[in-house]
């Protein structure tokens, strides 16, 4: 059964559909919400649909879907330039704090995305650095090494945030 997540979420946000009804509607059309979201993330990766990607990320946040079940898809999506959801993806990857995300987060910290060219606070890079810090605190030495590399950045925002994460890691 095809579910139009955009319509369902629009009804939810306009309070025409309760969270419980949204959940039941989605689950009536699929055997498992987590599987539905994973398959949706895989599909939007092929379709390159920014709007649908936003819908599936919203479902993860809304229903507290365990992020660790989505990490491989989120890692792949983080490196794609066709969407505008990088910061939301990094937020989820930070929640998962999975060492498999380390290299993806490091690359994203240095990514130059056209839609973020106005951002002089480098919020995507900062979020990536914080996520790397969280992974490093779990004992991942590769994340720590990536943070050390980022301390050598000529960008003062990136450099200071990486140094801060290393300082936090030393105190833990």
PDB file of C-alpha atoms in Angstrom:
ATOM      1  CA  UNK A   1       0.000   0.000   0.000  1.00  0.00           C
ATOM      2  CA  UNK A   2       1.381   3.407  -1.005  1.00  0.00           C
ATOM      3  CA  UNK A   3       1.246   6.019   1.739  1.00  0.00           C
ATOM      4  CA  UNK A   4       1.622   9.688   0.901  1.00  0.00           C
ATOM      5  CA  UNK A   5       3.662  10.838   3.869  1.00  0.00           C
ATOM      6  CA  UNK A   6       3.472  14.470   2.743  1.00  0.00           C
ATOM      7  CA  UNK A   7      -0.352  14.481   2.943  1.00  0.00           C
ATOM      8  CA  UNK A   8      -0.415  12.555   6.225  1.00  0.00           C
ATOM      9  CA  UNK A   9       2.113  14.877   7.863  1.00  0.00           C
ATOM     10  CA  UNK A  10       0.297  17.953   6.548  1.00  0.00           C
ATOM     11  CA  UNK A  11      -2.888  16.645   8.189  1.00  0.00           C
ATOM     12  CA  UNK A  12      -0.957  15.988  11.391  1.00  0.00           C
ATOM     13  CA  UNK A  13       0.617  19.464  11.528  1.00  0.00           C
ATOM     14  CA  UNK A  14      -2.748  21.101  10.822  1.00  0.00           C
ATOM     15  CA  UNK A  15      -4.205  19.035  13.710  1.00  0.00           C
ATOM     16  CA  UNK A  16      -6.619  17.172  11.428  1.00  0.00           C
ATOM     17  CA  UNK A  17      -4.862  13.939  12.341  1.00  0.00           C
ATOM     18  CA  UNK A  18      -3.628  13.043  15.820  1.00  0.00           C
ATOM     19  CA  UNK A  19      -0.202  11.524  16.395  1.00  0.00           C
ATOM     20  CA  UNK A  20      -1.900   8.261  17.322  1.00  0.00           C
ATOM     21  CA  UNK A  21      -4.003   8.320  14.140  1.00  0.00           C
ATOM     22  CA  UNK A  22      -0.939   9.116  12.060  1.00  0.00           C
ATOM     23  CA  UNK A  23       0.851   6.152  13.604  1.00  0.00           C
ATOM     24  CA  UNK A  24      -2.106   3.832  13.052  1.00  0.00           C
ATOM     25  CA  UNK A  25      -2.525   4.977   9.448  1.00  0.00           C
ATOM     26  CA  UNK A  26       1.113   4.331   8.660  1.00  0.00           C
ATOM     27  CA  UNK A  27       1.158   1.019  10.494  1.00  0.00           C
ATOM     28  CA  UNK A  28      -2.037  -0.102   8.742  1.00  0.00           C
ATOM     29  CA  UNK A  29      -0.174   0.215   5.458  1.00  0.00           C
ATOM     30  CA  UNK A  30       2.994  -1.484   6.619  1.00  0.00           C
ATOM     31  CA  UNK A  31       3.990  -4.215   9.004  1.00  0.00           C
ATOM     32  CA  UNK A  32       6.643  -2.211  10.827  1.00  0.00           C
ATOM     33  CA  UNK A  33       7.189   1.547  11.170  1.00  0.00           C
ATOM     34  CA  UNK A  34      10.968   1.181  11.483  1.00  0.00           C
ATOM     35  CA  UNK A  35      11.095  -0.890   8.319  1.00  0.00           C
ATOM     36  CA  UNK A  36       8.795   1.615   6.573  1.00  0.00           C
ATOM     37  CA  UNK A  37      11.174   4.456   7.439  1.00  0.00           C
ATOM     38  CA  UNK A  38      14.302   2.522   6.443  1.00  0.00           C
ATOM     39  CA  UNK A  39      12.754   1.592   3.106  1.00  0.00           C
ATOM     40  CA  UNK A  40      11.616   5.194   2.663  1.00  0.00           C
ATOM     41  CA  UNK A  41      15.143   6.500   3.283  1.00  0.00           C
ATOM     42  CA  UNK A  42      16.474   4.030   0.739  1.00  0.00           C
ATOM     43  CA  UNK A  43      13.841   5.070  -1.806  1.00  0.00           C
ATOM     44  CA  UNK A  44      14.424   8.816  -1.405  1.00  0.00           C
ATOM     45  CA  UNK A  45      18.131   8.201  -1.851  1.00  0.00           C
ATOM     46  CA  UNK A  46      17.380   6.858  -5.331  1.00  0.00           C
ATOM     47  CA  UNK A  47      14.628   9.389  -6.105  1.00  0.00           C
ATOM     48  CA  UNK A  48      16.634  12.339  -4.777  1.00  0.00           C
ATOM     49  CA  UNK A  49      13.506  13.887  -3.250  1.00  0.00           C
ATOM     50  CA  UNK A  50      14.317  16.513  -0.625  1.00  0.00           C
ATOM     51  CA  UNK A  51      10.660  16.804   0.456  1.00  0.00           C
ATOM     52  CA  UNK A  52      10.227  13.073   0.971  1.00  0.00           C
ATOM     53  CA  UNK A  53      13.530  12.885   2.821  1.00  0.00           C
ATOM     54  CA  UNK A  54      12.258  15.560   5.182  1.00  0.00           C
ATOM     55  CA  UNK A  55       9.098  13.495   5.727  1.00  0.00           C
ATOM     56  CA  UNK A  56      11.012  10.371   6.730  1.00  0.00           C
ATOM     57  CA  UNK A  57      13.346  12.315   9.014  1.00  0.00           C
ATOM     58  CA  UNK A  58      10.278  13.875  10.620  1.00  0.00           C
ATOM     59  CA  UNK A  59       8.859  10.405  11.273  1.00  0.00           C
ATOM     60  CA  UNK A  60      12.122   9.369  12.969  1.00  0.00           C
ATOM     61  CA  UNK A  61      11.975  12.388  15.278  1.00  0.00           C
ATOM     62  CA  UNK A  62       8.225  12.232  15.841  1.00  0.00           C
ATOM     63  CA  UNK A  63       8.013   8.544  16.744  1.00  0.00           C
ATOM     64  CA  UNK A  64      11.453   8.222  18.371  1.00  0.00           C
ATOM     65  CA  UNK A  65      12.467   5.538  15.927  1.00  0.00           C
ATOM     66  CA  UNK A  66      15.765   4.032  17.106  1.00  0.00           C
ATOM     67  CA  UNK A  67      18.317   5.909  15.045  1.00  0.00           C
ATOM     68  CA  UNK A  68      20.798   3.045  15.131  1.00  0.00           C
ATOM     69  CA  UNK A  69      18.501   1.122  12.773  1.00  0.00           C
ATOM     70  CA  UNK A  70      18.894   3.899  10.184  1.00  0.00           C
ATOM     71  CA  UNK A  71      22.600   4.773  10.482  1.00  0.00           C
ATOM     72  CA  UNK A  72      23.774   3.209   7.179  1.00  0.00           C
ATOM     73  CA  UNK A  73      21.101   5.116   5.231  1.00  0.00           C
ATOM     74  CA  UNK A  74      21.739   8.372   7.096  1.00  0.00           C
ATOM     75  CA  UNK A  75      25.489   8.078   6.511  1.00  0.00           C
ATOM     76  CA  UNK A  76      24.932   7.694   2.786  1.00  0.00           C
ATOM     77  CA  UNK A  77      22.442  10.567   2.686  1.00  0.00           C
ATOM     78  CA  UNK A  78      24.828  12.852   4.573  1.00  0.00           C
ATOM     79  CA  UNK A  79      27.218  12.769   1.619  1.00  0.00           C
ATOM     80  CA  UNK A  80      24.557  13.624  -0.971  1.00  0.00           C
ATOM     81  CA  UNK A  81      24.312  17.201  -2.220  1.00  0.00           C
ATOM     82  CA  UNK A  82      20.803  17.059  -3.717  1.00  0.00           C
ATOM     83  CA  UNK A  83      18.948  17.781  -0.444  1.00  0.00           C
ATOM     84  CA  UNK A  84      18.823  20.391   2.336  1.00  0.00           C
ATOM     85  CA  UNK A  85      18.583  18.049   5.332  1.00  0.00           C
ATOM     86  CA  UNK A  86      22.244  17.727   6.303  1.00  0.00           C
ATOM     87  CA  UNK A  87      21.871  19.348   9.735  1.00  0.00           C
ATOM     88  CA  UNK A  88      18.876  17.165  10.603  1.00  0.00           C
ATOM     89  CA  UNK A  89      20.811  14.072   9.541  1.00  0.00           C
ATOM     90  CA  UNK A  90      23.791  15.092  11.677  1.00  0.00           C
ATOM     91  CA  UNK A  91      21.480  15.592  14.655  1.00  0.00           C
ATOM     92  CA  UNK A  92      20.257  12.014  14.253  1.00  0.00           C
ATOM     93  CA  UNK A  93      23.773  10.673  13.750  1.00  0.00           C
ATOM     94  CA  UNK A  94      24.896  12.441  16.916  1.00  0.00           C
ATOM     95  CA  UNK A  95      22.052  10.730  18.776  1.00  0.00           C
ATOM     96  CA  UNK A  96      23.221   7.351  17.448  1.00  0.00           C
ATOM     97  CA  UNK A  97      26.901   8.101  18.148  1.00  0.00           C
ATOM     98  CA  UNK A  98      27.878   5.193  15.918  1.00  0.00           C
ATOM     99  CA  UNK A  99      31.561   4.847  14.991  1.00  0.00           C
ATOM    100  CA  UNK A 100      30.505   3.907  11.435  1.00  0.00           C
ATOM    101  CA  UNK A 101      29.490   7.556  10.983  1.00  0.00           C
ATOM    102  CA  UNK A 102      32.917   8.979  11.802  1.00  0.00           C
ATOM    103  CA  UNK A 103      34.273   9.348   8.264  1.00  0.00           C
ATOM    104  CA  UNK A 104      30.935  10.609   6.931  1.00  0.00           C
ATOM    105  CA  UNK A 105      30.744  13.268   9.651  1.00  0.00           C
ATOM    106  CA  UNK A 106      34.342  14.311   9.046  1.00  0.00           C
ATOM    107  CA  UNK A 107      33.696  14.749   5.309  1.00  0.00           C
ATOM    108  CA  UNK A 108      30.484  16.659   5.994  1.00  0.00           C
ATOM    109  CA  UNK A 109      32.327  18.991   8.380  1.00  0.00           C
ATOM    110  CA  UNK A 110      34.383  20.180   5.430  1.00  0.00           C
ATOM    111  CA  UNK A 111      31.642  20.039   2.811  1.00  0.00           C
ATOM    112  CA  UNK A 112      30.913  23.139   0.810  1.00  0.00           C
ATOM    113  CA  UNK A 113      27.200  23.031   0.094  1.00  0.00           C
ATOM    114  CA  UNK A 114      25.788  25.774  -2.079  1.00  0.00           C
ATOM    115  CA  UNK A 115      22.609  26.171  -0.047  1.00  0.00           C
ATOM    116  CA  UNK A 116      24.708  26.869   3.072  1.00  0.00           C
ATOM    117  CA  UNK A 117      27.115  29.325   1.432  1.00  0.00           C
ATOM    118  CA  UNK A 118      25.572  32.202   3.438  1.00  0.00           C
ATOM    119  CA  UNK A 119      26.234  30.504   6.798  1.00  0.00           C
ATOM    120  CA  UNK A 120      29.234  32.205   8.398  1.00  0.00           C
ATOM    121  CA  UNK A 121      28.624  30.366  11.677  1.00  0.00           C
ATOM    122  CA  UNK A 122      29.370  27.065   9.923  1.00  0.00           C
ATOM    123  CA  UNK A 123      26.536  25.344  11.783  1.00  0.00           C
ATOM    124  CA  UNK A 124      26.765  22.117   9.786  1.00  0.00           C
ATOM    125  CA  UNK A 125      30.486  21.788  10.514  1.00  0.00           C
ATOM    126  CA  UNK A 126      29.916  22.573  14.197  1.00  0.00           C
ATOM    127  CA  UNK A 127      27.169  19.936  14.458  1.00  0.00           C
ATOM    128  CA  UNK A 128      29.460  17.402  12.773  1.00  0.00           C
ATOM    129  CA  UNK A 129      32.245  18.239  15.223  1.00  0.00           C
ATOM    130  CA  UNK A 130      29.910  17.780  18.192  1.00  0.00           C
ATOM    131  CA  UNK A 131      28.768  14.434  16.790  1.00  0.00           C
ATOM    132  CA  UNK A 132      32.399  13.388  16.348  1.00  0.00           C
ATOM    133  CA  UNK A 133      33.022  14.440  19.954  1.00  0.00           C
ATOM    134  CA  UNK A 134      30.200  12.248  21.171  1.00  0.00           C
ATOM    135  CA  UNK A 135      31.542   9.285  19.195  1.00  0.00           C
ATOM    136  CA  UNK A 136      35.041   9.937  20.555  1.00  0.00           C
ATOM    137  CA  UNK A 137      33.657   9.955  24.115  1.00  0.00           C
ATOM    138  CA  UNK A 138      32.423   6.430  23.468  1.00  0.00           C
ATOM    139  CA  UNK A 139      36.060   5.460  22.915  1.00  0.00           C
ATOM    140  CA  UNK A 140      36.383   5.668  19.131  1.00  0.00           C
ATOM    141  CA  UNK A 141      39.991   6.617  18.389  1.00  0.00           C
ATOM    142  CA  UNK A 142      39.251   7.400  14.738  1.00  0.00           C
ATOM    143  CA  UNK A 143      36.761  10.100  15.777  1.00  0.00           C
ATOM    144  CA  UNK A 144      39.391  11.544  18.091  1.00  0.00           C
ATOM    145  CA  UNK A 145      41.944  11.617  15.254  1.00  0.00           C
ATOM    146  CA  UNK A 146      39.437  13.382  12.998  1.00  0.00           C
ATOM    147  CA  UNK A 147      38.886  15.996  15.707  1.00  0.00           C
ATOM    148  CA  UNK A 148      42.640  16.458  16.000  1.00  0.00           C
ATOM    149  CA  UNK A 149      42.816  17.044  12.234  1.00  0.00           C
ATOM    150  CA  UNK A 150      40.029  19.607  12.481  1.00  0.00           C
ATOM    151  CA  UNK A 151      42.028  21.566  15.088  1.00  0.00           C
ATOM    152  CA  UNK A 152      44.460  22.350  12.271  1.00  0.00           C
ATOM    153  CA  UNK A 153      41.745  24.075  10.220  1.00  0.00           C
ATOM    154  CA  UNK A 154      42.330  27.638   9.075  1.00  0.00           C
ATOM    155  CA  UNK A 155      38.667  28.282   9.868  1.00  0.00           C
ATOM    156  CA  UNK A 156      38.616  29.587  13.455  1.00  0.00           C
ATOM    157  CA  UNK A 157      35.058  28.334  14.128  1.00  0.00           C
ATOM    158  CA  UNK A 158      35.951  24.800  13.095  1.00  0.00           C
ATOM    159  CA  UNK A 159      39.300  24.914  14.908  1.00  0.00           C
ATOM    160  CA  UNK A 160      37.795  26.195  18.191  1.00  0.00           C
ATOM    161  CA  UNK A 161      34.921  23.710  18.196  1.00  0.00           C
ATOM    162  CA  UNK A 162      37.258  20.789  17.512  1.00  0.00           C
ATOM    163  CA  UNK A 163      39.583  21.943  20.318  1.00  0.00           C
ATOM    164  CA  UNK A 164      36.586  22.246  22.630  1.00  0.00           C
ATOM    165  CA  UNK A 165      35.438  18.703  21.857  1.00  0.00           C
ATOM    166  CA  UNK A 166      38.928  17.358  22.502  1.00  0.00           C
ATOM    167  CA  UNK A 167      38.995  19.255  25.830  1.00  0.00           C
ATOM    168  CA  UNK A 168      35.630  17.752  26.798  1.00  0.00           C
ATOM    169  CA  UNK A 169      36.905  14.290  25.848  1.00  0.00           C
ATOM    170  CA  UNK A 170      39.991  14.693  28.030  1.00  0.00           C
ATOM    171  CA  UNK A 171      37.865  15.601  31.027  1.00  0.00           C
ATOM    172  CA  UNK A 172      35.623  12.550  30.667  1.00  0.00           C
TER     173      UNK A 172
END
